[in-house]
Amino acid sequence: KNLAIINNIPWETTFNENKKPVITKKLQVGQDVKAVIYNGFQDKNRSHLFAQNSRAKSICITYRELEISKTVTLRDTLEPQIIELSDLLQNIGEEATIDIKIESVYPGTKYNDVCIQAIIPTWRN
């Protein structure tokens, strides 16, 4: 629920090399489907929390219906990052389920949890 919009409450979980967190999202497949990821804890009134909390570094995105995946390295930045998904999601007009597994993190200076502010899908019909 926290991943759907950009607000001051990010999605967060603990990161463990032995049990890597997975985010599951359902989305409608259209042309030029992408995911816009706002990595880390992003709050303009508490900007120090970005560095204090861990951020996703490497993620594996799996299209569940076709069992295909790709790995993406995210930059350690407050800027939104656009991830191309058209190479994975090929059944235009259908609903797709994607799993986003956090493979590695940029460590926080104070906290061990990993935060992602939002993941927002975009596409053309």
Tab-separated table of C-alpha atoms in Angstrom:
chain	number	residue	atom	x	y	z
A	1	LYS	CA	0.000	0.000	0.000
A	2	ASN	CA	2.823	2.449	0.858
A	3	LEU	CA	4.457	1.847	-2.537
A	4	ALA	CA	1.520	3.119	-4.607
A	5	ILE	CA	1.958	6.842	-3.944
A	6	ILE	CA	4.760	9.217	-3.029
A	7	ASN	CA	4.129	10.329	0.534
A	8	ASN	CA	6.082	10.527	3.757
A	9	ILE	CA	5.639	6.851	4.722
A	10	PRO	CA	7.925	4.547	2.692
A	11	TRP	CA	7.718	0.788	2.409
A	12	GLU	CA	10.343	-0.704	4.699
A	13	THR	CA	11.609	-4.070	5.814
A	14	THR	CA	14.725	-5.613	7.262
A	15	PHE	CA	17.338	-6.906	4.822
A	16	ASN	CA	18.925	-10.281	5.389
A	17	GLU	CA	21.246	-12.015	2.895
A	18	ASN	CA	19.633	-15.362	3.777
A	19	LYS	CA	16.033	-14.168	3.343
A	20	LYS	CA	15.884	-11.400	0.764
A	21	PRO	CA	12.685	-9.310	0.769
A	22	VAL	CA	10.290	-9.556	-2.175
A	23	ILE	CA	7.719	-6.964	-3.242
A	24	THR	CA	4.838	-8.290	-5.343
A	25	LYS	CA	2.887	-5.918	-7.605
A	26	LYS	CA	0.047	-6.495	-10.053
A	27	LEU	CA	-0.185	-4.186	-13.032
A	28	GLN	CA	-1.939	-3.866	-16.362
A	29	VAL	CA	0.392	-4.468	-19.292
A	30	GLY	CA	0.433	-1.759	-21.946
A	31	GLN	CA	2.940	-0.603	-24.520
A	32	ASP	CA	6.197	0.855	-23.217
A	33	VAL	CA	5.548	-0.379	-19.679
A	34	LYS	CA	8.001	1.004	-17.124
A	35	ALA	CA	8.328	1.272	-13.366
A	36	VAL	CA	9.349	4.534	-11.755
A	37	ILE	CA	11.186	3.772	-8.522
A	38	TYR	CA	11.766	6.305	-5.764
A	39	ASN	CA	14.504	4.556	-3.804
A	40	GLY	CA	15.101	5.049	-0.086
A	41	PHE	CA	13.308	7.115	2.545
A	42	GLN	CA	12.328	10.316	0.757
A	43	ASP	CA	10.859	13.148	2.796
A	44	LYS	CA	11.846	16.733	1.977
A	45	ASN	CA	11.260	17.765	5.621
A	46	ARG	CA	13.508	14.972	6.942
A	47	SER	CA	16.125	14.594	4.200
A	48	HIS	CA	18.644	13.069	6.652
A	49	LEU	CA	16.565	9.849	6.697
A	50	PHE	CA	17.631	8.992	3.135
A	51	ALA	CA	21.234	8.322	4.198
A	52	GLN	CA	20.331	6.922	7.616
A	53	ASN	CA	18.192	4.097	6.163
A	54	SER	CA	19.385	1.437	3.719
A	55	ARG	CA	18.316	1.685	0.072
A	56	ALA	CA	17.873	-1.010	-2.577
A	57	LYS	CA	20.972	-1.436	-4.733
A	58	SER	CA	20.417	-4.500	-6.906
A	59	ILE	CA	16.924	-5.827	-7.615
A	60	CYS	CA	15.719	-8.839	-9.568
A	61	ILE	CA	12.381	-8.285	-11.328
A	62	THR	CA	10.482	-11.468	-12.252
A	63	TYR	CA	7.407	-11.652	-14.463
A	64	ARG	CA	5.626	-14.480	-12.692
A	65	GLU	CA	3.327	-15.571	-15.520
A	66	LEU	CA	6.209	-16.252	-17.951
A	67	GLU	CA	8.869	-16.967	-15.299
A	68	ILE	CA	11.374	-14.577	-16.868
A	69	SER	CA	13.457	-12.071	-14.952
A	70	LYS	CA	16.132	-9.438	-15.135
A	71	THR	CA	18.447	-7.814	-12.623
A	72	VAL	CA	18.782	-4.039	-12.352
A	73	THR	CA	21.242	-1.946	-10.346
A	74	LEU	CA	19.666	1.171	-8.880
A	75	ARG	CA	21.629	4.362	-8.338
A	76	ASP	CA	21.992	5.700	-4.793
A	77	THR	CA	20.023	8.883	-5.428
A	78	LEU	CA	16.865	10.740	-4.474
A	79	GLU	CA	16.040	11.112	-8.178
A	80	PRO	CA	13.282	8.886	-9.608
A	81	GLN	CA	14.649	5.957	-11.606
A	82	ILE	CA	12.866	4.573	-14.645
A	83	ILE	CA	13.115	0.823	-15.174
A	84	GLU	CA	12.103	-0.506	-18.606
A	85	LEU	CA	9.758	-3.508	-18.267
A	86	SER	CA	8.634	-3.977	-21.884
A	87	ASP	CA	11.322	-6.629	-22.369
A	88	LEU	CA	9.673	-8.707	-19.601
A	89	LEU	CA	5.967	-7.893	-19.890
A	90	GLN	CA	4.908	-8.917	-23.365
A	91	ASN	CA	1.191	-9.737	-23.092
A	92	ILE	CA	-0.356	-6.321	-23.754
A	93	GLY	CA	-3.809	-5.886	-22.258
A	94	GLU	CA	-3.380	-8.554	-19.605
A	95	GLU	CA	-2.724	-8.181	-15.898
A	96	ALA	CA	0.797	-9.144	-14.866
A	97	THR	CA	2.288	-10.068	-11.522
A	98	ILE	CA	5.858	-9.014	-10.923
A	99	ASP	CA	8.080	-9.890	-8.003
A	100	ILE	CA	10.818	-7.445	-7.097
A	101	LYS	CA	13.472	-9.134	-4.975
A	102	ILE	CA	16.024	-6.934	-3.251
A	103	GLU	CA	19.365	-8.630	-3.882
A	104	SER	CA	21.672	-6.066	-2.242
A	105	VAL	CA	21.469	-2.705	-0.497
A	106	TYR	CA	23.321	0.546	0.019
A	107	PRO	CA	23.788	0.457	3.823
A	108	GLY	CA	22.260	3.141	5.996
A	109	THR	CA	24.442	5.168	8.333
A	110	LYS	CA	22.117	4.553	11.286
A	111	TYR	CA	19.402	1.961	10.533
A	112	ASN	CA	19.507	-1.559	9.071
A	113	ASP	CA	16.079	-1.467	7.451
A	114	VAL	CA	15.748	-0.947	3.705
A	115	CYS	CA	13.270	1.639	2.431
A	116	ILE	CA	11.632	2.299	-0.930
A	117	GLN	CA	9.412	5.356	-1.151
A	118	ALA	CA	7.333	4.306	-4.180
A	119	ILE	CA	7.156	2.063	-7.245
A	120	ILE	CA	4.770	3.516	-9.807
A	121	PRO	CA	4.039	1.683	-13.082
A	122	THR	CA	3.523	3.673	-16.303
A	123	TRP	CA	2.511	2.563	-19.812
A	124	ARG	CA	0.718	3.527	-23.005
A	125	ASN	CA	-2.508	1.779	-24.053
